[in-house]
Every structure is written in C-alpha cells, then in structure tokens.
Tab-separated table of C-alpha atoms in Angstrom:
chain	number	residue	atom	x	y	z
A	1491	ILE	CA	3.161	19.511	4.110
A	1492	LYS	CA	0.910	21.128	6.702
A	1493	HIS	CA	-0.271	17.834	8.232
A	1494	TRP	CA	0.027	14.129	7.478
A	1495	GLN	CA	-1.181	10.838	8.903
A	1496	VAL	CA	-1.002	7.154	8.039
A	1497	GLY	CA	-3.726	4.604	8.684
A	1498	LYS	CA	-5.102	1.161	7.944
A	1499	PRO	CA	-8.668	0.342	6.844
A	1500	LEU	CA	-11.224	0.452	9.626
A	1501	GLU	CA	-12.622	-2.957	10.572
A	1502	TYR	CA	-16.333	-2.213	10.364
A	1503	LYS	CA	-19.403	-4.369	9.668
A	1504	GLU	CA	-20.950	-2.109	7.031
A	1505	ASN	CA	-20.107	-2.780	3.394
A	1506	THR	CA	-20.171	0.911	2.519
A	1507	MET	CA	-16.567	1.492	3.622
A	1508	GLU	CA	-13.719	1.346	1.100
A	1509	LYS	CA	-11.494	-1.568	2.136
A	1510	SER	CA	-9.453	-2.280	-0.989
A	1511	PHE	CA	-6.257	-0.842	0.496
A	1512	ALA	CA	-3.719	-1.929	3.080
A	1513	LEU	CA	-2.359	1.486	4.028
A	1514	SER	CA	-3.500	5.074	3.610
A	1515	LEU	CA	-1.400	8.241	3.589
A	1516	LEU	CA	-3.211	11.557	4.030
A	1517	MET	CA	-1.275	14.753	3.384
A	1518	VAL	CA	-2.660	18.261	3.796
A	1519	PHE	CA	-1.005	21.204	2.062
A	1520	ASN	CA	-1.501	24.919	2.676
A	1521	SER	CA	-2.079	25.600	-1.011
A	1522	LYS	CA	-2.199	24.092	-4.473
A	1523	GLU	CA	1.205	25.668	-5.099
A	1524	ASP	CA	2.676	23.881	-2.063
A	1525	PHE	CA	1.316	20.581	-3.381
A	1526	GLU	CA	2.833	21.240	-6.816
A	1527	LYS	CA	6.231	22.014	-5.228
A	1528	TYR	CA	6.046	18.768	-3.239
A	1529	HIS	CA	5.013	16.739	-6.283
A	1530	LYS	CA	7.992	18.028	-8.311
A	1531	ASP	CA	10.535	17.899	-5.462
A	1532	PRO	CA	13.570	15.716	-6.315
A	1533	ILE	CA	13.241	13.781	-3.047
A	1534	HIS	CA	9.628	12.897	-3.884
A	1535	THR	CA	10.349	11.964	-7.497
A	1536	LYS	CA	13.296	9.785	-6.388
A	1537	PHE	CA	11.056	8.034	-3.837
A	1538	VAL	CA	8.393	7.334	-6.477
A	1539	LYS	CA	10.998	6.013	-8.919
A	1540	GLU	CA	12.645	3.715	-6.369
A	1541	CYS	CA	9.592	2.596	-4.389
A	1542	GLY	CA	6.834	2.749	-7.001
A	1543	PRO	CA	7.226	-0.942	-7.874
A	1544	LEU	CA	6.191	-1.786	-4.280
A	1545	TRP	CA	2.583	-0.672	-4.783
A	1546	SER	CA	0.034	-1.813	-7.326
A	1547	LYS	CA	-2.120	1.320	-7.412
A	1548	THR	CA	-2.385	4.832	-6.076
A	1549	THR	CA	-5.571	6.836	-5.704
A	1550	GLY	CA	-5.569	10.568	-5.177
A	1551	TYR	CA	-8.322	12.805	-3.911
A	1552	SER	CA	-8.281	16.557	-3.744
A	1553	THR	CA	-10.521	18.899	-1.821
A	1554	VAL	CA	-10.726	22.608	-1.196
A	1555	ASN	CA	-11.193	23.956	2.305
A	1556	VAL	CA	-14.533	25.767	2.331
A	1557	GLY	CA	-14.488	26.670	6.007
C-alpha cells in the first residue's frame, strides 16, 4: 500500500455528495500487481472472513494515474 486514509462523509448542504456510508477507506497502490498481491494476502483474506459480517456493503473504485 503506497498511501491510505480513512474518513467520514463530509457534512455539506448540497445533495450531490454521496452520503450513504459511515466510513471510507482509501488505499493507493503502486501497481495493479501490488493490489492483486494485497487482495490475495492471507492477512487480508482472514480480515475479510472474520470482519466481513460487520459491514453491509462494500463499494470499490479503481482509477489509473494519468499524470
């Protein structure tokens, strides 16, 4: 993981902001291969197995650095 941060939804007047979550985790990887290693890592898979029942939904987004 190159960089990570955790945040809560921004309290903002506009209705255009996504607010259907209580907590957000952003992780940045150096490469697709690094992400795939993380996703298959035994520590990660154990965490998902043990803690998965604590969340109702996950949403993933992927981007490619163009700069």
